[in-house]
Structure formats: C-alpha cells, structure tokens
Amino acid sequence: QTLCCVSPQEVGPTMVGDEHSDPNLMNYLGATKRNMLGNHFWEYYVNDAPRVVLDKLENRGYRVVSMTGVGQTLVWCLHKE
C-alpha cells in the first residue's frame, strides 16, 4: 500500500489521503474528509503537523520512501508491505 502526505507548511494541516483511501486508516489518523471549492475530488486532512502524522503511520508499518518540496509544500510518499 502506498500513501502520500502533503503539507503546505511544517506545522500542518496535513493532507493524508484521497477519496479512495482506507477509511479505517483515515479514522486512526483522525482525518476529516473535505472537498475544496473548485476541486472535483475529495481529500482527507488532519490539523496535526506532518511529524505527528508520520509517527502515527510508522506505528502502522508505513515507511517513508521519498520526500520532496514543491514550492512551499512538502510531500512525503510512504509504503507499507
């Protein structure tokens, strides 16, 4: 399973999934589903800082496989075997 986390800053909020994400995992993260004005898709987000989200995902067996910055947005891609 692959998951990407996106944060516009280092303190949150953090986007943790899309409309097809595992609802049990989204519940574990405390994520809320939202649709931003103008988007034709739903996303899950939490108000936690990325480090809190990454710690929770590590406890569930996810590992960071890549990280990049896009402008002032940070993106982490994680994988669980």
mmCIF file of C-alpha atoms in Angstrom:
data_model
loop_
_atom_site.group_PDB
_atom_site.id
_atom_site.type_symbol
_atom_site.label_atom_id
_atom_site.label_comp_id
_atom_site.label_asym_id
_atom_site.label_seq_id
_atom_site.Cartn_x
_atom_site.Cartn_y
_atom_site.Cartn_z
ATOM 1 C CA GLN A 1 0.000 0.000 0.000
ATOM 2 C CA THR A 2 1.268 3.445 -0.884
ATOM 3 C CA LEU A 3 0.216 6.706 0.756
ATOM 4 C CA CYS A 4 1.252 10.312 0.195
ATOM 5 C CA CYS A 5 1.113 13.048 2.826
ATOM 6 C CA VAL A 6 1.141 16.688 1.769
ATOM 7 C CA SER A 7 1.577 19.758 3.944
ATOM 8 C CA PRO A 8 1.736 23.398 2.875
ATOM 9 C CA GLN A 9 3.962 24.066 5.878
ATOM 10 C CA GLU A 10 5.856 22.208 8.590
ATOM 11 C CA VAL A 11 3.178 22.729 11.248
ATOM 12 C CA GLY A 12 0.063 21.463 9.419
ATOM 13 C CA PRO A 13 -2.594 20.936 8.368
ATOM 14 C CA THR A 14 -1.557 17.767 6.582
ATOM 15 C CA MET A 15 -3.407 16.159 3.661
ATOM 16 C CA VAL A 16 -3.269 12.405 4.265
ATOM 17 C CA GLY A 17 -5.392 10.753 1.604
ATOM 18 C CA ASP A 18 -7.898 10.946 -1.188
ATOM 19 C CA GLU A 19 -11.444 9.702 -1.616
ATOM 20 C CA HIS A 20 -10.156 6.163 -2.244
ATOM 21 C CA SER A 21 -8.051 5.917 0.942
ATOM 22 C CA ASP A 22 -8.620 3.230 3.571
ATOM 23 C CA PRO A 23 -11.370 4.627 5.835
ATOM 24 C CA ASN A 24 -10.028 2.691 8.844
ATOM 25 C CA LEU A 25 -6.595 4.273 8.436
ATOM 26 C CA MET A 26 -8.138 7.723 7.963
ATOM 27 C CA ASN A 27 -10.143 7.190 11.170
ATOM 28 C CA TYR A 28 -6.959 6.131 13.032
ATOM 29 C CA LEU A 29 -5.263 9.358 11.886
ATOM 30 C CA GLY A 30 -8.283 11.414 12.950
ATOM 31 C CA ALA A 31 -8.698 12.666 9.379
ATOM 32 C CA THR A 32 -11.644 14.659 8.093
ATOM 33 C CA LYS A 33 -12.913 14.312 4.512
ATOM 34 C CA ARG A 34 -13.329 17.584 2.615
ATOM 35 C CA ASN A 35 -13.900 18.950 -0.862
ATOM 36 C CA MET A 36 -12.151 22.231 -1.642
ATOM 37 C CA LEU A 37 -14.045 24.747 -3.755
ATOM 38 C CA GLY A 38 -13.252 24.178 -7.433
ATOM 39 C CA ASN A 39 -11.899 20.642 -6.960
ATOM 40 C CA HIS A 40 -13.732 17.650 -8.381
ATOM 41 C CA PHE A 41 -12.331 15.262 -5.789
ATOM 42 C CA TRP A 42 -12.355 14.716 -2.029
ATOM 43 C CA GLU A 43 -9.335 14.608 0.262
ATOM 44 C CA TYR A 44 -8.656 13.684 3.870
ATOM 45 C CA TYR A 45 -6.738 16.050 6.109
ATOM 46 C CA VAL A 46 -5.717 16.416 9.749
ATOM 47 C CA ASN A 47 -4.734 19.528 11.667
ATOM 48 C CA ASP A 48 -1.663 17.725 13.041
ATOM 49 C CA ALA A 49 1.856 18.611 11.999
ATOM 50 C CA PRO A 50 3.422 16.214 9.483
ATOM 51 C CA ARG A 51 5.813 14.777 12.101
ATOM 52 C CA VAL A 52 2.822 13.656 14.209
ATOM 53 C CA VAL A 53 1.173 12.036 11.171
ATOM 54 C CA LEU A 54 4.424 10.349 10.109
ATOM 55 C CA ASP A 55 4.899 8.937 13.636
ATOM 56 C CA LYS A 56 1.355 7.507 13.607
ATOM 57 C CA LEU A 57 1.903 5.968 10.168
ATOM 58 C CA GLU A 58 5.214 4.448 11.275
ATOM 59 C CA ASN A 59 3.337 2.751 14.135
ATOM 60 C CA ARG A 60 1.082 1.184 11.474
ATOM 61 C CA GLY A 61 4.041 -0.174 9.465
ATOM 62 C CA TYR A 62 4.434 2.601 6.859
ATOM 63 C CA ARG A 63 7.915 3.762 5.873
ATOM 64 C CA VAL A 64 8.923 6.946 4.062
ATOM 65 C CA VAL A 65 10.278 6.091 0.609
ATOM 66 C CA SER A 66 10.643 9.631 -0.740
ATOM 67 C CA MET A 67 10.222 13.255 0.241
ATOM 68 C CA THR A 68 10.287 16.420 -1.838
ATOM 69 C CA GLY A 69 9.417 20.074 -1.677
ATOM 70 C CA VAL A 70 7.170 21.732 -4.245
ATOM 71 C CA GLY A 71 7.313 25.474 -3.665
ATOM 72 C CA GLN A 72 6.398 25.817 -0.002
ATOM 73 C CA THR A 73 4.549 22.480 0.026
ATOM 74 C CA LEU A 74 6.187 19.350 1.430
ATOM 75 C CA VAL A 75 5.279 15.872 0.107
ATOM 76 C CA TRP A 76 6.111 12.518 1.708
ATOM 77 C CA CYS A 77 5.410 9.200 -0.015
ATOM 78 C CA LEU A 78 5.154 6.182 2.255
ATOM 79 C CA HIS A 79 4.817 2.460 1.581
ATOM 80 C CA LYS A 80 3.592 -0.465 3.650
ATOM 81 C CA GLU A 81 4.482 -4.015 2.631
#
